[in-house]
Short mmCIF file of C-alpha atoms and ligand atoms in Angstrom, two decimals:
data_model
loop_
_atom_site.label_atom_id
_atom_site.label_comp_id
_atom_site.label_asym_id
_atom_site.label_seq_id
_atom_site.Cartn_x
_atom_site.Cartn_y
_atom_site.Cartn_z
CA MET D 1 -22.13 13.98 11.10
CA THR D 2 -19.20 16.36 10.56
CA SER D 3 -18.37 16.53 6.89
CA LYS D 4 -14.98 15.09 5.99
CA ARG D 5 -13.07 16.79 3.29
CA ILE D 6 -10.00 15.78 1.31
CA LEU D 7 -7.64 18.47 0.13
CA ILE D 8 -5.75 17.57 -3.05
CA LEU D 9 -2.68 19.67 -3.76
CA GLY D 10 -2.47 19.72 -7.51
CA GLY D 11 -0.92 21.22 -10.58
CA THR D 12 -0.17 17.82 -12.15
CA SER D 13 -1.74 15.08 -14.27
CA GLU D 14 -1.83 12.86 -11.15
CA ALA D 15 -4.04 15.39 -9.36
CA MET D 16 -6.33 15.56 -12.39
CA ALA D 17 -6.58 11.77 -12.60
CA LEU D 18 -7.52 11.64 -8.92
CA ALA D 19 -10.08 14.42 -9.40
CA ARG D 20 -11.65 12.48 -12.28
CA ALA D 21 -11.82 9.32 -10.13
CA LEU D 22 -13.37 11.21 -7.22
CA SER D 23 -15.94 12.88 -9.46
CA ALA D 24 -17.50 9.40 -9.70
CA ARG D 25 -17.62 9.18 -5.86
CA PRO D 26 -19.98 12.02 -4.88
CA GLU D 27 -20.01 10.80 -1.27
CA ILE D 28 -16.40 12.01 -0.96
CA ASP D 29 -16.03 15.74 -0.44
CA ALA D 30 -12.80 16.73 -2.19
CA VAL D 31 -11.27 20.05 -3.18
CA LEU D 32 -8.38 20.41 -5.58
CA SER D 33 -5.98 23.26 -4.90
CA LEU D 34 -3.96 24.96 -7.65
CA ALA D 35 -1.17 27.47 -7.08
CA GLY D 36 -2.41 29.67 -9.93
CA ARG D 37 0.88 29.71 -11.86
CA THR D 38 -0.52 29.05 -15.34
CA GLY D 39 -2.70 31.59 -17.12
CA HIS D 40 -5.33 29.13 -18.33
CA PRO D 41 -5.22 26.12 -16.02
CA VAL D 42 -7.07 22.94 -16.90
CA LEU D 43 -9.85 22.88 -14.29
CA PRO D 44 -10.87 19.65 -12.53
CA PRO D 45 -14.36 18.06 -12.57
CA ILE D 46 -14.59 18.56 -8.77
CA ALA D 47 -14.51 21.62 -6.50
CA HIS D 48 -11.32 23.62 -6.71
CA ARG D 49 -9.58 26.65 -5.22
CA ILE D 50 -6.72 28.71 -6.67
CA GLY D 51 -3.83 30.50 -4.92
CA GLY D 52 -1.35 30.03 -2.09
CA PHE D 53 -2.50 29.43 1.49
CA GLY D 54 -0.06 31.83 3.10
CA GLY D 55 2.70 29.49 4.27
CA VAL D 56 2.38 26.82 6.95
CA GLU D 57 0.29 29.08 9.19
CA GLY D 58 -2.15 29.81 6.41
CA LEU D 59 -2.43 26.15 5.52
CA VAL D 60 -3.04 25.16 9.15
CA ALA D 61 -5.84 27.74 9.31
CA TYR D 62 -7.31 26.47 6.03
CA LEU D 63 -7.25 22.85 7.24
CA LYS D 64 -9.03 23.82 10.47
CA ASP D 65 -11.59 26.15 8.86
CA ASN D 66 -12.52 23.56 6.25
CA ALA D 67 -12.47 20.49 8.51
CA VAL D 68 -9.96 18.82 6.19
CA SER D 69 -9.50 15.19 7.20
CA ALA D 70 -6.61 14.30 4.87
CA ILE D 71 -4.25 15.79 2.32
CA ILE D 72 -3.29 14.07 -0.90
CA ASP D 73 -0.18 15.89 -2.02
CA ALA D 74 -0.15 15.43 -5.80
CA THR D 75 2.08 18.42 -6.49
CA HIS D 76 4.95 18.26 -8.96
CA PRO D 77 8.13 16.55 -7.67
CA PHE D 78 9.89 19.94 -7.85
CA ALA D 79 7.23 21.76 -5.79
CA ALA D 80 9.30 21.23 -2.64
CA GLN D 81 8.05 24.23 -0.69
CA MET D 82 4.42 23.17 -0.93
CA THR D 83 5.27 19.62 0.10
CA ARG D 84 7.30 20.86 3.08
CA ASN D 85 4.46 23.15 4.14
CA ALA D 86 1.93 20.33 3.84
CA ALA D 87 4.14 17.99 5.87
CA GLN D 88 4.52 20.56 8.66
CA ALA D 89 0.85 21.56 8.75
CA CYS D 90 -0.31 17.93 8.80
CA GLU D 91 2.14 17.10 11.56
CA THR D 92 0.91 20.08 13.60
CA LEU D 93 -2.73 19.02 13.33
CA GLY D 94 -2.29 15.23 13.11
CA VAL D 95 -3.93 15.17 9.69
CA PRO D 96 -3.02 12.15 7.50
CA ARG D 97 -1.03 12.98 4.36
CA LEU D 98 -0.17 10.92 1.30
CA VAL D 99 2.15 11.91 -1.56
CA PHE D 100 0.87 10.81 -4.97
CA THR D 101 3.56 11.25 -7.60
CA ARG D 102 5.47 9.58 -10.45
CA PRO D 103 8.80 7.76 -10.22
CA ALA D 104 11.90 9.65 -11.31
CA TRP D 105 13.32 8.90 -14.76
CA GLN D 106 16.35 6.59 -14.77
CA ALA D 107 19.19 6.74 -17.28
CA GLY D 108 19.45 3.61 -19.44
CA ASP D 109 21.81 2.19 -22.07
CA GLY D 110 22.74 4.81 -24.63
CA ASP D 111 21.78 7.76 -22.43
CA HIS D 112 24.38 10.43 -21.79
CA TRP D 113 23.12 12.28 -18.73
CA ILE D 114 24.97 14.82 -16.67
CA ASN D 115 23.19 14.88 -13.30
CA VAL D 116 23.18 18.20 -11.46
CA ALA D 117 21.65 19.29 -8.15
CA ASP D 118 19.80 22.43 -9.24
CA THR D 119 19.25 25.01 -11.96
CA GLU D 120 22.39 27.00 -11.11
CA ALA D 121 24.49 23.87 -11.48
CA ALA D 122 22.78 23.19 -14.82
CA VAL D 123 23.86 26.63 -16.08
CA ASP D 124 27.45 25.88 -14.99
CA ALA D 125 27.35 22.48 -16.71
CA LEU D 126 26.66 24.14 -20.07
CA GLY D 127 30.23 25.47 -20.04
CA GLU D 128 31.78 28.51 -21.74
CA ALA D 129 31.59 27.55 -25.42
CA PRO D 130 28.33 28.64 -27.12
CA ARG D 131 25.82 25.81 -27.56
CA LYS D 132 22.28 25.35 -28.85
CA VAL D 133 20.35 24.41 -25.73
CA PHE D 134 16.87 22.89 -25.56
CA LEU D 135 15.38 24.03 -22.23
CA THR D 136 12.37 22.28 -20.68
CA VAL D 137 12.81 23.51 -17.12
CA GLY D 138 9.68 25.64 -16.72
CA ARG D 139 9.56 29.36 -17.38
CA LEU D 140 10.17 30.27 -13.72
CA SER D 141 13.64 28.72 -13.94
CA LEU D 142 14.58 30.68 -17.07
CA PRO D 143 16.15 33.76 -15.35
CA ALA D 144 19.08 31.62 -14.13
CA PHE D 145 20.20 31.17 -17.75
CA ARG D 146 20.62 34.91 -18.29
CA ARG D 147 24.09 34.67 -16.82
CA ALA D 148 25.12 32.40 -19.72
CA PRO D 149 24.11 34.63 -22.67
CA GLN D 150 26.62 33.03 -25.05
CA HIS D 151 24.24 30.08 -25.60
CA HIS D 152 21.30 30.07 -27.98
CA TYR D 153 18.26 28.70 -26.15
CA LEU D 154 15.19 26.92 -27.45
CA MET D 155 12.70 27.03 -24.60
CA ARG D 156 9.44 25.13 -24.43
CA SER D 157 6.93 26.14 -21.75
CA ILE D 158 3.19 26.35 -21.19
CA ASP D 159 3.11 30.11 -20.67
CA ALA D 160 5.50 32.70 -22.11
CA PRO D 161 8.27 33.86 -19.75
CA ASP D 162 8.42 37.56 -18.87
CA LEU D 163 10.63 39.60 -21.20
CA ALA D 164 12.88 40.55 -18.27
CA ASP D 165 13.54 36.86 -17.54
CA ARG D 166 14.78 35.97 -21.01
CA PRO D 167 18.40 35.45 -22.08
CA PRO D 168 19.24 37.43 -25.25
CA LYS D 169 19.22 34.52 -27.71
CA LEU D 170 15.94 32.70 -27.15
CA ASP D 171 13.46 30.88 -29.38
CA LEU D 172 10.20 30.08 -27.67
CA ILE D 173 7.72 27.26 -28.18
CA LEU D 174 4.50 27.45 -26.18
CA ALA D 175 3.04 23.98 -25.75
CA ARG D 176 1.59 21.63 -23.15
CA GLY D 177 2.49 17.89 -23.21
CA PRO D 178 2.16 15.05 -23.95
CA PHE D 179 4.80 15.10 -26.66
CA ASP D 180 5.52 12.46 -29.27
CA GLY D 181 8.94 10.83 -29.85
CA ALA D 182 9.23 11.39 -33.61
CA ALA D 183 8.12 15.00 -33.27
CA GLU D 184 10.69 15.57 -30.50
CA ARG D 185 13.45 14.18 -32.72
CA ASP D 186 12.34 16.37 -35.64
CA LEU D 187 12.22 19.43 -33.40
CA MET D 188 15.73 18.86 -32.05
CA LYS D 189 17.12 18.25 -35.53
CA ALA D 190 15.36 21.26 -37.05
CA HIS D 191 16.75 23.54 -34.33
CA ARG D 192 20.22 21.90 -34.41
CA VAL D 193 20.02 21.31 -30.66
CA ASP D 194 23.23 20.03 -29.16
CA VAL D 195 22.31 19.71 -25.48
CA ILE D 196 19.09 19.37 -23.49
CA VAL D 197 18.49 20.75 -20.00
CA THR D 198 15.55 19.32 -18.10
CA LYS D 199 14.27 18.54 -14.62
CA ASN D 200 13.77 14.96 -13.54
CA SER D 201 10.01 15.34 -13.48
CA GLY D 202 9.33 11.70 -14.33
CA GLY D 203 6.14 10.52 -16.02
CA SER D 204 5.28 9.59 -19.57
CA ALA D 205 3.89 12.90 -20.84
CA THR D 206 7.27 14.52 -21.36
CA ASP D 207 9.77 11.63 -21.53
CA ALA D 208 9.82 11.45 -25.35
CA LYS D 209 12.55 14.10 -25.42
CA LEU D 210 14.83 11.70 -23.53
CA ALA D 211 14.36 8.94 -26.10
CA ALA D 212 14.91 11.50 -28.86
CA ALA D 213 18.14 12.69 -27.19
CA ARG D 214 19.31 9.08 -26.93
CA ASP D 215 18.53 8.44 -30.63
CA LEU D 216 20.39 11.57 -31.69
CA GLY D 217 23.32 10.94 -29.32
CA LEU D 218 22.74 14.23 -27.48
CA PRO D 219 23.74 14.88 -23.86
CA VAL D 220 21.06 15.68 -21.29
CA ILE D 221 21.79 17.89 -18.30
CA MET D 222 19.37 16.37 -15.80
CA ILE D 223 18.39 18.44 -12.75
CA ASP D 224 17.84 16.00 -9.89
CA ARG D 225 14.77 16.20 -7.67
CA PRO D 226 14.94 18.35 -4.55
CA ILE D 227 15.08 16.71 -1.14
CA MET D 228 11.60 16.19 0.26
CA PRO D 229 10.35 15.55 3.80
CA ASP D 230 9.77 11.92 4.82
CA SER D 231 6.44 10.94 3.35
CA ARG D 232 4.30 7.99 2.52
CA ILE D 233 4.54 7.93 -1.29
CA VAL D 234 2.39 6.09 -3.84
CA TYR D 235 2.59 6.02 -7.63
CA ASP D 236 -0.80 4.47 -8.49
CA LEU D 237 -4.25 5.90 -8.33
CA ASP D 238 -5.52 2.60 -6.86
CA ASN D 239 -3.22 3.10 -3.86
CA VAL D 240 -4.65 6.57 -3.32
CA MET D 241 -8.17 5.18 -3.36
CA ASP D 242 -7.09 2.47 -0.87
CA PHE D 243 -5.68 5.18 1.41
CA ILE D 244 -8.96 7.11 1.23
CA ASN D 245 -10.98 3.99 1.94
CA THR D 246 -8.82 2.53 4.70
CA HIS D 247 -8.46 5.82 6.55
CA ARG D 248 -12.23 6.06 6.58
CA ILE D 249 -11.85 9.51 5.13
CA ALA D 250 -14.94 8.94 3.08
CA PRO D 251 -18.13 9.05 5.19
N1 NAP Q 301 8.02 23.23 -9.99
C1 NAP Q 301 7.73 22.65 -11.17
O1 NAP Q 301 8.62 22.31 -11.97
C2 NAP Q 301 6.29 22.39 -11.54
C3 NAP Q 301 6.00 21.76 -12.75
C4 NAP Q 301 4.66 21.49 -13.08
C5 NAP Q 301 3.67 21.87 -12.23
N2 NAP Q 301 3.97 22.50 -11.06
C6 NAP Q 301 2.86 22.88 -10.16
O2 NAP Q 301 2.90 24.28 -10.06
C7 NAP Q 301 2.59 24.67 -8.75
C8 NAP Q 301 3.65 25.62 -8.21
O3 NAP Q 301 4.89 24.94 -8.22
P1 NAP Q 301 6.15 25.57 -7.47
O4 NAP Q 301 7.33 24.74 -7.82
O5 NAP Q 301 6.18 27.04 -7.66
O6 NAP Q 301 5.73 25.25 -5.96
P2 NAP Q 301 6.51 25.50 -4.58
O7 NAP Q 301 7.76 26.27 -4.85
O8 NAP Q 301 6.63 24.23 -3.87
O9 NAP Q 301 5.45 26.39 -3.78
C9 NAP Q 301 5.58 27.79 -3.60
C10 NAP Q 301 4.28 28.28 -3.02
O10 NAP Q 301 3.24 28.22 -3.99
C11 NAP Q 301 2.02 27.87 -3.37
N3 NAP Q 301 1.55 26.60 -3.90
C12 NAP Q 301 2.26 25.63 -4.54
N4 NAP Q 301 1.47 24.63 -4.92
C13 NAP Q 301 0.21 24.96 -4.52
C14 NAP Q 301 -1.04 24.34 -4.66
N5 NAP Q 301 -1.19 23.15 -5.29
N6 NAP Q 301 -2.12 24.96 -4.11
C15 NAP Q 301 -1.99 26.17 -3.48
N7 NAP Q 301 -0.82 26.80 -3.35
C16 NAP Q 301 0.27 26.21 -3.87
C17 NAP Q 301 2.31 27.81 -1.89
O11 NAP Q 301 2.10 29.13 -1.42
P3 NAP Q 301 1.72 29.44 0.12
O12 NAP Q 301 2.99 29.27 0.89
O13 NAP Q 301 1.20 30.83 0.06
O14 NAP Q 301 0.67 28.44 0.53
C18 NAP Q 301 3.78 27.45 -1.87
O15 NAP Q 301 4.43 27.79 -0.66
C19 NAP Q 301 2.42 23.42 -7.92
O16 NAP Q 301 1.06 23.22 -7.72
C20 NAP Q 301 3.02 22.33 -8.77
O17 NAP Q 301 2.33 21.11 -8.61
C21 NAP Q 301 5.25 22.78 -10.69
#
């Protein structure tokens, strides 16, 4: 029988949770793909590969060469290019595709969010007057803030940003979530933060900063999610396992 392989597009806790679940199902041949952005990625307990595919064409070739029978796209909600490429490659080959992600955060009572479409709009929303800005946008988005050098930034990221990407006034914290609510409040108070800029990543690992901002009465400039191709989307691991079972992807 031809082997059937699932390709998981990862870089998230959802992809890791799926990899852990599949490690207990040795009859399912699954490979987790990482972009290779972080220096010391957490590796999954199943087969993995690292690096881009080479656009849609490269991904189509990979899917054919490896007899991939389905893609579970568990990339980050802001990894729009990868999701678009996966949608196009799957459509070309008729390969089933499922998006496994987390719901977006929603503003509640007491939140003061300023919603913006992208990083450039977030820089504009900071305004002219110097502010102390807590940035949790990922180091690859940092260069955009160089055009607003009047602000003093506190940036938290997994890996250090390149020196050339940094605005002049920058304090750096290197850390990987999850983060705790009380610690987030203490951090913001200690650094006299007066505005937070973040992406609407969703999920519980990094939402403590939002509760802390609410408690401290601080505004949050929230970068909305990019537009994604039409997809079947699930938020629970059980639904992913159902998809794998009902599509007879497993032998
Ligand atoms: N964007 C974020 O805020 C964020 C946050 C946390 C984690 N991540 C993770 O970091 C990775 C990169 O994010 P991004 O925003 O730079 O992605 P992106 O802009 O959507 O993708 C850019 C290119 O990176 C490659 N790529 C992305 N994800 C890949 C994967 N899982 N496996 C192999 N290649 C991948 C692809 O290269 P080719 O065209 O050469 O195939 C893709 O075209 C993703 O895996 C994502 O899940 C992103």
